Amino acid sequence: MSSYDVIIIGSGPGGYVCAIRCAQLGLKVACVEGRETLGGTCLNVGCIPSKALLHASHQLHEAEHNFAKMGLKGKAPSVDWKQMLSYKDEVISGNTSGIEFLFKKNKIGWIKGWASIPEAGKVKVGDDVHEAKNIVIASGSEVSTLPGVEIDEKVVVSSTGALQLGKIPKKLVVIGAGVIGLELGSVYKRLGAEVKVIEFLDAITPGMDAEVAKTFQRTLKKQRLGFQLGAAVQGVEVKNNKAKVTYKLRKDDSEHTEDADCVLVATGRKPFTDGLGLSELGVEMEERGQIKTDAHWATSVKGIYAIGDAITGPMLAHKAEDEGMGVAEVLAGKKGHVNYDVIPGVIYTHPEVASVGATEEQLKQAGRNYKVGKFSFMGNGRAKANFAGDGFVKILADKDTDRILGAHIIGPMAGDLIHEICVAMEFGAAAEDLARTCHAHPTYSEAVREAALACGDGPIHS
Ligand SMILES: Cc1cc2nc3c(=O)[nH]c(=O)nc-3n(C[C@H](O)[C@H](O)[C@H](O)COP(=O)(O)OP(=O)(O)OC[C@H]3O[C@@H](n4cnc5c(N)ncnc54)[C@H](O)[C@@H]3O)c2cc1C
């Protein structure tokens, strides 16, 4: 029997980051992983492969739509789907083996297999039982589907199947207009598929600032993604490798169908805690299946902690990573902390969409006295040069104190630009602090500064 200070179950962004931080802080640590490779959902079937396909398909889009305008003549490249998939697979293995290297470098034990917790202080993998002073559950999440919709990963696929389709479908129906559905829908649209997104709610990307969501939907429509909002999917029938999606419009209960070569079910994910033995241990759970924790990620059973997609909060890799670092610090006797008010969210379509902090709707609902500073990328020289003038930066600040309360960006590199505002918010900055900071020209970041100026006397370039 081997014994450790900490055993982490799951090697996704929550688990592997926690393991590295534990090792850095001098703890003897091992990480159990049931998959063949390290990195969890994010590196194997999530963030990384989806971004590889978004990148490749965006290059094609640029060649088809913008190259000739810049005097780059000739036919746009044709798609070699098999090669694109192997590029994506190489990106995955480069990243997962990178984690393997970091485990070796930090002397982290990698225990291969599926773990259960027979009692606090013990982790069972196969026939072996390992001892640990503390256990961190970072078991992540799995796809959740709808009643009447059976995923076969061939015709009706989850995001995992959508990352390795046998061929590019002629027609793809995406169920769910959330981040994953819109990212993968964009990929296949750019690669030549007809794409129709069916969404239960009356708007896409629930929870997003409404003004940004509206602009985002308009932009995606311009890219010829089709939308059917306010529609409740009743079921999917598969015959001869073709699918028929039946849905009812919520406004009048009328029934409709949509034929497709492939259906992507992107209706969300749910915590994955199967096989850990949590109910036998008496670990308290939230109503929606997450593991209940306190502010320091401790579960109701002493010595057992939980982080990442398996607990409440946004299902995001960087949220899991921050919790991984936080809990490692707590276990090493330090004061681990995550500021849940400043967790950015990004959609990696083109243009990108990024947000942090409160939306305008949340501020209204809370009765806050706020002001809005907005700046369009049309007024940004770099964006105009790069055919990226669509979109805007919107900063929300307290009307009395000028403190930044939230920011929402749709436009080029929004996912990178948002971090300047995250840092500002961490330091409790006012919009004027951003506005008075010199920004290099010509950069997209100048649009952030202009939006901050718009919270005061007004932007320069509009
Ligand atoms: C298509 C897609 C795209 C995404 N894109 C983004 C993005 O761009 N940005 C972003 O922030 N997030 C993205 N996400 C979400 C992100 O992947 C998750 O939020 C993140 O992976 C959660 O990390 P985690 O460590 O909690 O769990 P996971 O990454 O799910 O890892 C959990 C690991 O635990 C292992 N495990 C579970 N139970 C056991 C057990 N009993 N024994 C041993 N091992 C076990 C699993 O095999 C898994 O490898 C995406 C997700 C998907 C599906």
Coordinates of C-alpha atoms and ligand atoms in Angstrom, one line a residue:
M1 CA 0.0 0.0 0.0
S2 CA 1.5 3.4 -1.0
S3 CA 0.7 6.5 1.0
Y4 CA 0.5 10.2 0.0
D5 CA -0.3 13.5 1.5
V6 CA -2.9 14.1 -1.3
I7 CA -4.5 11.9 -3.9
I8 CA -6.4 13.7 -6.6
I9 CA -9.1 11.8 -8.6
G10 CA -9.1 13.1 -12.2
S11 CA -6.4 14.7 -14.2
G12 CA -8.4 17.5 -16.0
P13 CA -7.5 21.1 -15.6
G14 CA -8.7 21.0 -12.0
G15 CA -6.9 17.8 -11.1
Y16 CA -3.6 18.2 -12.9
V17 CA -3.1 21.9 -11.8
C18 CA -4.0 20.9 -8.2
A19 CA -1.4 18.1 -8.4
I20 CA 1.4 20.4 -9.7
R21 CA 0.6 23.1 -7.1
C22 CA 0.6 20.4 -4.3
A23 CA 4.0 19.2 -5.5
Q24 CA 5.4 22.8 -5.6
L25 CA 4.2 23.3 -2.0
G26 CA 6.1 20.2 -0.9
L27 CA 3.3 17.7 -0.6
K28 CA 3.6 14.0 -1.7
V29 CA 1.0 13.7 -4.3
A30 CA -0.6 11.2 -6.8
C31 CA -3.3 11.7 -9.4
V32 CA -5.6 8.9 -10.5
E33 CA -6.9 9.0 -14.1
G34 CA -9.3 6.5 -15.7
R35 CA -8.6 7.6 -19.3
E36 CA -5.5 6.5 -21.2
T37 CA -4.1 10.0 -21.3
L38 CA -3.9 12.9 -18.8
G39 CA -5.7 16.3 -19.3
G40 CA -9.3 15.3 -18.8
T41 CA -12.2 16.5 -20.9
C42 CA -10.5 19.8 -21.7
L43 CA -7.4 18.5 -23.4
N44 CA -8.8 15.2 -24.8
V45 CA -12.3 16.1 -26.0
G46 CA -13.0 19.7 -25.1
C47 CA -11.3 23.0 -25.1
I48 CA -8.1 22.1 -27.0
P49 CA -9.5 19.9 -29.9
S50 CA -12.4 22.3 -30.5
K51 CA -10.0 25.2 -30.7
A52 CA -7.8 23.3 -33.2
L53 CA -10.8 22.8 -35.5
L54 CA -12.0 26.4 -35.0
H55 CA -8.5 27.6 -36.0
A56 CA -8.2 25.4 -39.1
S57 CA -11.7 26.3 -40.3
H58 CA -11.1 30.0 -39.6
Q59 CA -8.0 29.9 -41.9
L60 CA -10.3 28.5 -44.6
H61 CA -12.8 31.2 -44.0
E62 CA -10.1 33.9 -44.3
A63 CA -8.8 32.4 -47.6
E64 CA -12.3 32.2 -49.0
H65 CA -13.5 35.6 -47.9
N66 CA -10.6 38.0 -47.3
F67 CA -7.5 36.9 -49.1
A68 CA -8.5 38.3 -52.6
K69 CA -9.3 41.7 -51.0
M70 CA -5.7 41.9 -49.9
G71 CA -4.3 41.0 -53.3
L72 CA -3.7 37.3 -52.4
K73 CA -5.1 35.7 -55.5
G74 CA -5.8 32.0 -56.3
K75 CA -8.2 29.4 -55.3
A76 CA -8.9 28.9 -51.5
P77 CA -7.6 25.6 -50.3
S78 CA -9.9 22.5 -50.4
V79 CA -10.6 20.6 -47.2
D80 CA -8.7 17.4 -46.5
W81 CA -10.9 16.3 -43.5
K82 CA -8.7 13.3 -42.6
Q83 CA -5.6 15.6 -42.4
M84 CA -7.5 18.2 -40.4
L85 CA -8.5 15.5 -37.9
S86 CA -4.9 14.2 -37.6
Y87 CA -3.7 17.8 -37.1
K88 CA -6.3 18.0 -34.3
D89 CA -5.2 14.7 -32.8
E90 CA -1.6 15.8 -32.9
V91 CA -2.5 19.0 -31.0
I92 CA -4.2 16.8 -28.4
S93 CA -1.3 14.4 -28.0
G94 CA 1.2 17.3 -27.8
N95 CA -0.8 18.8 -25.0
T96 CA -1.6 15.6 -23.0
S97 CA 2.1 14.4 -23.2
G98 CA 3.0 17.9 -22.0
I99 CA 1.1 17.2 -18.8
E100 CA 2.8 13.8 -18.5
F101 CA 6.2 15.7 -18.7
L102 CA 5.0 18.1 -16.0
F103 CA 4.0 15.2 -13.8
K104 CA 7.4 13.6 -14.1
K105 CA 9.2 16.9 -13.5
N106 CA 7.2 17.5 -10.4
K107 CA 7.5 13.9 -9.2
I108 CA 3.7 13.4 -9.2
G109 CA 2.6 9.8 -9.2
W110 CA 0.2 8.8 -12.0
I111 CA -2.1 6.0 -10.9
K112 CA -3.8 4.5 -13.9
G113 CA -7.4 3.3 -13.6
W114 CA -10.8 4.2 -12.1
A115 CA -10.8 5.3 -8.5
S116 CA -13.3 4.8 -5.7
I117 CA -13.2 5.9 -2.1
P118 CA -14.0 3.0 0.3
E119 CA -13.5 5.3 3.3
A120 CA -12.0 8.7 4.0
G121 CA -8.2 8.4 3.7
K122 CA -8.3 5.6 1.2
V123 CA -8.5 5.4 -2.6
K124 CA -9.1 2.1 -4.4
V125 CA -7.9 1.6 -7.9
G126 CA -8.4 -1.9 -9.3
D127 CA -7.2 -4.2 -6.5
D128 CA -4.9 -1.7 -5.0
V129 CA -5.8 0.5 -2.0
H130 CA -3.7 3.7 -1.6
E131 CA -3.6 5.9 1.6
A132 CA -3.9 9.7 1.6
K133 CA -4.2 12.3 4.3
N134 CA -6.5 14.2 2.0
I135 CA -8.4 13.3 -1.2
V136 CA -9.4 15.8 -3.9
I137 CA -12.2 14.8 -6.2
A138 CA -11.8 16.4 -9.7
S139 CA -13.8 14.0 -11.6
G140 CA -15.3 16.5 -14.0
S141 CA -18.5 16.3 -16.0
E142 CA -20.2 14.3 -18.8
V143 CA -22.6 15.1 -21.6
S144 CA -26.3 15.4 -20.7
T145 CA -28.9 14.7 -23.3
L146 CA -32.7 15.2 -23.7
P147 CA -35.4 12.6 -23.3
G148 CA -36.2 11.1 -26.7
V149 CA -32.7 11.8 -28.0
E150 CA -30.3 8.9 -28.0
I151 CA -26.6 9.6 -28.7
D152 CA -25.0 7.0 -30.9
E153 CA -21.9 9.1 -31.7
K154 CA -22.4 8.4 -35.4
V155 CA -25.6 10.2 -36.6
V156 CA -26.6 11.7 -33.3
V157 CA -23.4 12.9 -31.6
S158 CA -22.3 14.7 -28.5
S159 CA -19.4 17.2 -28.6
T160 CA -17.0 14.2 -28.4
G161 CA -18.4 12.6 -31.5
A162 CA -18.6 16.0 -33.3
L163 CA -14.8 16.3 -32.9
Q164 CA -14.2 13.1 -34.9
L165 CA -17.0 12.8 -37.5
G166 CA -16.3 10.3 -40.4
K167 CA -17.1 13.1 -42.9
I168 CA -18.3 16.6 -43.0
P169 CA -22.1 16.4 -43.0
K170 CA -24.2 18.1 -45.7
K171 CA -26.6 19.2 -43.1
L172 CA -26.0 19.5 -39.3
V173 CA -28.7 20.2 -36.8
V174 CA -27.4 21.5 -33.5
I175 CA -29.6 21.1 -30.5
G176 CA -28.8 23.9 -28.0
A177 CA -27.4 27.4 -28.7
G178 CA -24.9 27.5 -25.9
V179 CA -21.1 27.9 -26.2
I180 CA -20.3 24.3 -27.4
G181 CA -23.1 24.2 -29.9
L182 CA -22.2 27.5 -31.5
E183 CA -18.5 26.8 -31.6
L184 CA -18.8 23.4 -33.3
G185 CA -21.7 24.7 -35.4
S186 CA -19.4 27.4 -36.7
V187 CA -16.7 24.9 -37.5
Y188 CA -19.0 22.8 -39.7
K189 CA -20.6 25.9 -41.3
R190 CA -17.1 27.1 -42.4
L191 CA -16.3 23.7 -43.7
G192 CA -19.3 23.7 -46.0
A193 CA -22.2 22.2 -44.0
E194 CA -25.7 23.7 -43.8
V195 CA -26.1 24.3 -40.1
K196 CA -29.4 24.9 -38.2
V197 CA -29.4 25.5 -34.4
I198 CA -32.5 24.7 -32.5
E199 CA -32.8 26.3 -29.1
F200 CA -35.5 26.0 -26.3
L201 CA -35.1 29.6 -25.1
D202 CA -35.9 32.8 -27.1
A203 CA -32.3 33.9 -27.2
I204 CA -28.9 32.3 -27.8
T205 CA -26.2 31.9 -25.1
P206 CA -28.4 32.2 -21.9
G207 CA -26.8 34.5 -19.2
M208 CA -24.9 36.6 -21.7
D209 CA -25.4 40.4 -21.7
A210 CA -28.5 40.7 -23.9
E211 CA -27.1 43.4 -26.2
V212 CA -24.0 41.3 -26.9
A213 CA -26.2 38.2 -27.4
K214 CA -28.3 40.0 -30.0
T215 CA -25.3 41.3 -31.9
F216 CA -23.8 37.8 -31.7
Q217 CA -26.8 36.2 -33.2
R218 CA -27.0 38.8 -36.0
T219 CA -23.3 38.1 -36.8
L220 CA -23.8 34.3 -36.9
K221 CA -26.9 34.8 -39.1
K222 CA -24.7 36.8 -41.5
Q223 CA -22.4 33.8 -41.5
R224 CA -25.5 31.9 -42.6
L225 CA -26.0 29.8 -39.5
G226 CA -29.8 29.1 -39.3
F227 CA -31.6 29.5 -36.0
Q228 CA -34.9 28.2 -34.6
L229 CA -35.4 29.7 -31.2
G230 CA -38.2 29.0 -28.7
A231 CA -38.4 25.4 -29.8
A232 CA -38.7 22.3 -27.6
V233 CA -37.1 19.2 -29.2
Q234 CA -39.4 16.2 -28.8
G235 CA -37.1 13.5 -30.2
V236 CA -34.7 12.4 -32.9
E237 CA -35.5 9.5 -35.2
V238 CA -32.6 7.8 -37.1
K239 CA -33.2 5.8 -40.3
N240 CA -30.7 4.8 -42.9
N241 CA -28.0 7.0 -41.4
K242 CA -30.2 10.1 -41.6
A243 CA -31.9 11.9 -38.7
K244 CA -35.3 13.6 -38.3
V245 CA -35.5 16.0 -35.5
T246 CA -39.0 16.8 -34.2
Y247 CA -39.6 20.0 -32.2
K248 CA -42.6 22.0 -31.0
L249 CA -42.7 25.8 -31.1
R250 CA -43.3 27.0 -27.6
K251 CA -45.4 30.0 -28.7
D252 CA -48.2 27.9 -30.4
D253 CA -47.3 24.3 -29.7
S254 CA -47.1 23.6 -33.4
E255 CA -45.0 20.6 -34.4
H256 CA -42.2 20.7 -37.0
T257 CA -39.4 18.5 -38.3
E258 CA -35.9 19.1 -39.5
D259 CA -33.9 16.5 -41.5
A260 CA -30.2 16.2 -41.0
D261 CA -27.2 14.0 -41.8
C262 CA -25.9 14.6 -38.3
V263 CA -27.4 16.0 -35.1
L264 CA -25.2 17.5 -32.4
V265 CA -26.7 17.4 -29.0
A266 CA -25.2 20.4 -27.2
T267 CA -27.7 20.8 -24.3
G268 CA -25.1 21.0 -21.6
R269 CA -23.1 18.8 -19.2
K270 CA -23.7 17.3 -15.8
P271 CA -21.3 16.5 -13.0
F272 CA -19.7 13.0 -13.3
T273 CA -19.3 11.3 -9.9
D274 CA -20.2 7.7 -10.9
G275 CA -18.4 4.9 -9.2
L276 CA -16.7 7.0 -6.5
G277 CA -18.9 5.6 -3.8
L278 CA -20.0 9.0 -2.5
S279 CA -23.5 8.1 -1.3
E280 CA -22.0 5.2 0.8
L281 CA -19.5 7.7 2.3
G282 CA -22.3 10.1 3.1
V283 CA -20.9 12.9 1.0
E284 CA -23.6 15.6 0.7
M285 CA -24.7 16.5 -2.8
E286 CA -26.4 19.6 -4.3
E287 CA -29.9 19.2 -5.9
R288 CA -28.5 19.1 -9.4
G289 CA -25.9 16.4 -8.8
Q290 CA -22.9 18.5 -7.9
I291 CA -20.8 17.7 -4.8
K292 CA -21.5 20.1 -2.0
T293 CA -18.5 22.0 -0.7
D294 CA -17.8 24.9 1.6
A295 CA -15.8 28.0 0.6
H296 CA -12.5 26.0 0.9
W297 CA -13.7 23.1 -1.3
A298 CA -14.2 20.8 1.7
T299 CA -17.0 18.3 1.3
S300 CA -19.2 17.1 4.2
V301 CA -16.7 14.3 4.9
K302 CA -13.5 15.3 6.7
G303 CA -10.4 14.9 4.5
I304 CA -12.4 14.8 1.2
Y305 CA -12.4 17.9 -1.1
A306 CA -13.9 18.6 -4.5
I307 CA -13.3 21.0 -7.3
G308 CA -14.0 21.8 -11.0
D309 CA -17.0 20.7 -13.0
A310 CA -18.0 18.3 -10.2
I311 CA -19.0 21.2 -8.0
T312 CA -21.2 24.2 -8.5
G313 CA -20.2 27.2 -10.6
P314 CA -19.4 27.7 -14.3
M315 CA -18.2 24.6 -16.1
L316 CA -14.9 26.2 -17.3
A317 CA -11.4 24.9 -17.4
H318 CA -9.9 28.0 -15.9
K319 CA -12.4 28.0 -13.0
A320 CA -11.4 24.3 -12.3
E321 CA -7.7 25.3 -12.5
D322 CA -8.1 28.1 -10.0
E323 CA -9.9 25.9 -7.6
G324 CA -7.1 23.3 -8.1
M325 CA -4.5 25.8 -7.0
G326 CA -6.8 27.1 -4.2
V327 CA -7.4 23.7 -2.6
A328 CA -3.7 22.8 -2.9
E329 CA -2.8 25.9 -1.0
V330 CA -5.5 25.1 1.7
L331 CA -4.0 21.6 2.0
A332 CA -0.5 23.0 2.4
G333 CA -1.7 25.3 5.3
K334 CA -2.0 28.4 3.2
K335 CA -5.0 30.6 2.4
G336 CA -6.2 29.4 -1.0
H337 CA -8.8 31.7 -2.6
V338 CA -10.8 32.1 -5.8
N339 CA -12.6 35.3 -6.7
Y340 CA -15.8 34.0 -8.3
D341 CA -16.8 37.5 -9.3
V342 CA -14.0 37.8 -11.8
I343 CA -14.1 34.6 -13.9
P344 CA -14.1 35.4 -17.6
G345 CA -16.2 33.5 -20.1
V346 CA -15.2 33.2 -23.8
I347 CA -16.8 31.9 -26.9
Y348 CA -14.2 31.2 -29.6
T349 CA -16.2 31.8 -32.7
H350 CA -15.3 34.5 -35.1
P351 CA -15.7 37.2 -33.9
E352 CA -15.0 36.0 -30.4
V353 CA -17.2 36.9 -27.5
A354 CA -15.9 37.5 -24.0
S355 CA -17.4 38.7 -20.7
V356 CA -16.5 39.2 -17.1
G357 CA -18.5 40.4 -14.1
A358 CA -22.1 41.6 -14.1
T359 CA -24.3 41.9 -17.2
E360 CA -26.4 45.0 -17.7
E361 CA -29.5 42.9 -16.9
Q362 CA -28.0 41.8 -13.6
L363 CA -27.2 45.4 -12.6
K364 CA -30.7 46.5 -13.5
Q365 CA -32.2 43.7 -11.5
A366 CA -30.0 44.5 -8.5
G367 CA -31.1 48.2 -8.8
R368 CA -27.5 49.4 -9.2
N369 CA -26.7 52.9 -10.4
Y370 CA -24.4 52.2 -13.3
K371 CA -23.1 53.8 -16.5
V372 CA -22.2 52.2 -19.8
G373 CA -19.1 52.9 -21.9
K374 CA -19.2 51.5 -25.4
F375 CA -16.8 51.6 -28.3
S376 CA -17.2 50.0 -31.7
F377 CA -14.3 48.1 -33.4
M378 CA -15.2 50.2 -36.5
G379 CA -13.3 53.0 -34.8
N380 CA -10.2 50.9 -34.3
G381 CA -7.6 51.2 -37.0
R382 CA -6.1 47.8 -36.5
A383 CA -9.5 46.1 -36.6
K384 CA -10.5 47.9 -39.8
A385 CA -7.2 46.9 -41.5
N386 CA -7.9 43.2 -40.6
F387 CA -11.6 43.1 -41.7
A388 CA -12.5 42.8 -38.0
G389 CA -14.6 45.9 -37.5
D390 CA -17.7 44.1 -36.4
G391 CA -18.5 44.2 -32.7
F392 CA -17.8 46.4 -29.7
V393 CA -16.4 46.7 -26.2
K394 CA -18.9 47.5 -23.5
I395 CA -17.8 48.4 -20.0
L396 CA -20.2 48.8 -17.1
A397 CA -19.1 50.9 -14.2
D398 CA -20.6 52.2 -11.0
K399 CA -22.1 55.7 -11.7
D400 CA -20.9 57.1 -8.4
T401 CA -17.5 55.5 -7.8
D402 CA -16.6 54.7 -11.5
R403 CA -15.5 51.2 -10.3
I404 CA -15.7 48.6 -13.1
L405 CA -18.6 46.1 -12.5
G406 CA -18.5 44.1 -15.7
A407 CA -17.3 44.1 -19.3
H408 CA -18.6 42.4 -22.5
I409 CA -16.8 42.2 -25.7
I410 CA -17.7 40.9 -29.2
G411 CA -14.9 41.4 -31.6
P412 CA -11.4 40.4 -32.7
M413 CA -9.4 38.6 -29.9
A414 CA -12.1 39.4 -27.4
G415 CA -10.9 36.3 -25.4
D416 CA -7.5 37.9 -24.9
L417 CA -8.7 41.5 -24.5
I418 CA -11.0 40.7 -21.6
H419 CA -8.1 39.9 -19.3
E420 CA -6.9 43.5 -19.1
I421 CA -10.4 44.2 -17.6
C422 CA -10.1 41.1 -15.3
V423 CA -6.9 42.5 -13.9
A424 CA -8.4 45.9 -13.5
M425 CA -11.4 44.4 -11.6
E426 CA -9.1 42.3 -9.3
F427 CA -7.4 45.5 -8.3
G428 CA -10.8 47.3 -7.8
A429 CA -10.0 49.7 -10.6
A430 CA -12.2 52.6 -11.9
A431 CA -12.9 52.9 -15.6
E432 CA -10.8 56.1 -15.4
D433 CA -7.8 53.9 -14.4
L434 CA -8.1 52.0 -17.7
A435 CA -8.7 55.2 -19.6
R436 CA -5.5 56.8 -18.3
T437 CA -3.4 53.8 -19.1
C438 CA -1.3 54.2 -22.2
H439 CA -2.3 51.6 -24.8
A440 CA 0.0 50.8 -27.8
H441 CA -1.1 51.8 -31.2
P442 CA -2.4 50.2 -33.4
T443 CA -3.8 47.4 -31.2
Y444 CA -7.3 46.0 -30.6
S445 CA -6.7 46.9 -26.9
E446 CA -7.2 50.5 -27.8
A447 CA -10.9 49.7 -28.2
V448 CA -10.9 48.7 -24.5
R449 CA -9.4 52.0 -23.5
E450 CA -11.9 53.9 -25.7
A451 CA -14.8 52.1 -24.0
A452 CA -13.3 53.1 -20.6
L453 CA -13.0 56.7 -21.9
A454 CA -16.7 56.4 -22.9
C455 CA -17.5 55.8 -19.3
G456 CA -16.2 59.4 -18.7
D457 CA -16.0 62.3 -21.0
G458 CA -16.2 60.2 -24.2
P459 CA -14.0 58.2 -26.6
I460 CA -11.7 59.9 -29.0
H461 CA -12.3 57.9 -32.2
S462 CA -16.1 57.9 -32.5
Ligands
LIG1 C1 -16.3 20.5 -26.6 C2 -16.0 21.2 -25.3 C3 -15.3 22.4 -25.4 C4 -14.9 23.1 -24.3 N1 -14.3 24.3 -24.4 C5 -13.9 25.0 -23.3 C6 -13.2 26.2 -23.5 O1 -12.9 26.6 -24.6 N2 -12.8 26.9 -22.3 C7 -13.2 26.4 -21.1 O2 -12.8 27.0 -20.1 N3 -13.8 25.2 -20.9 C8 -14.2 24.5 -22.0 N4 -14.9 23.3 -21.9 C9 -15.2 22.9 -20.5 C10 -14.0 22.2 -19.9 O3 -13.5 21.2 -20.7 C11 -14.3 21.8 -18.5 O4 -14.8 22.8 -17.7 C12 -13.0 21.3 -17.7 O5 -12.5 20.2 -18.5 C13 -13.4 20.8 -16.3 O6 -12.2 20.4 -15.7 P1 -12.3 19.3 -14.5 O7 -10.8 19.1 -14.1 O8 -13.3 19.7 -13.5 O9 -12.8 17.9 -15.2 P2 -12.5 17.2 -16.5 O10 -11.6 17.9 -17.5 O11 -13.8 16.6 -17.0 O12 -11.5 15.9 -16.0 C14 -12.0 15.0 -15.2 C15 -11.2 13.7 -15.4 O13 -11.5 12.9 -14.3 C16 -11.4 11.5 -14.7 N5 -12.2 10.7 -13.8 C17 -13.5 10.9 -13.5 N6 -13.9 10.0 -12.5 C18 -12.8 9.3 -12.3 C19 -12.5 8.2 -11.4 N7 -13.4 7.7 -10.6 N8 -11.2 7.6 -11.4 C20 -10.3 8.1 -12.2 N9 -10.5 9.2 -13.1 C21 -11.7 9.7 -13.1 C22 -12.1 11.6 -16.1 O14 -11.6 10.5 -16.9 C23 -11.5 12.9 -16.6 O15 -10.3 12.7 -17.4 C24 -15.2 22.6 -23.0 C25 -15.9 21.4 -22.9 C26 -16.3 20.7 -24.0 C27 -16.9 19.4 -23.9

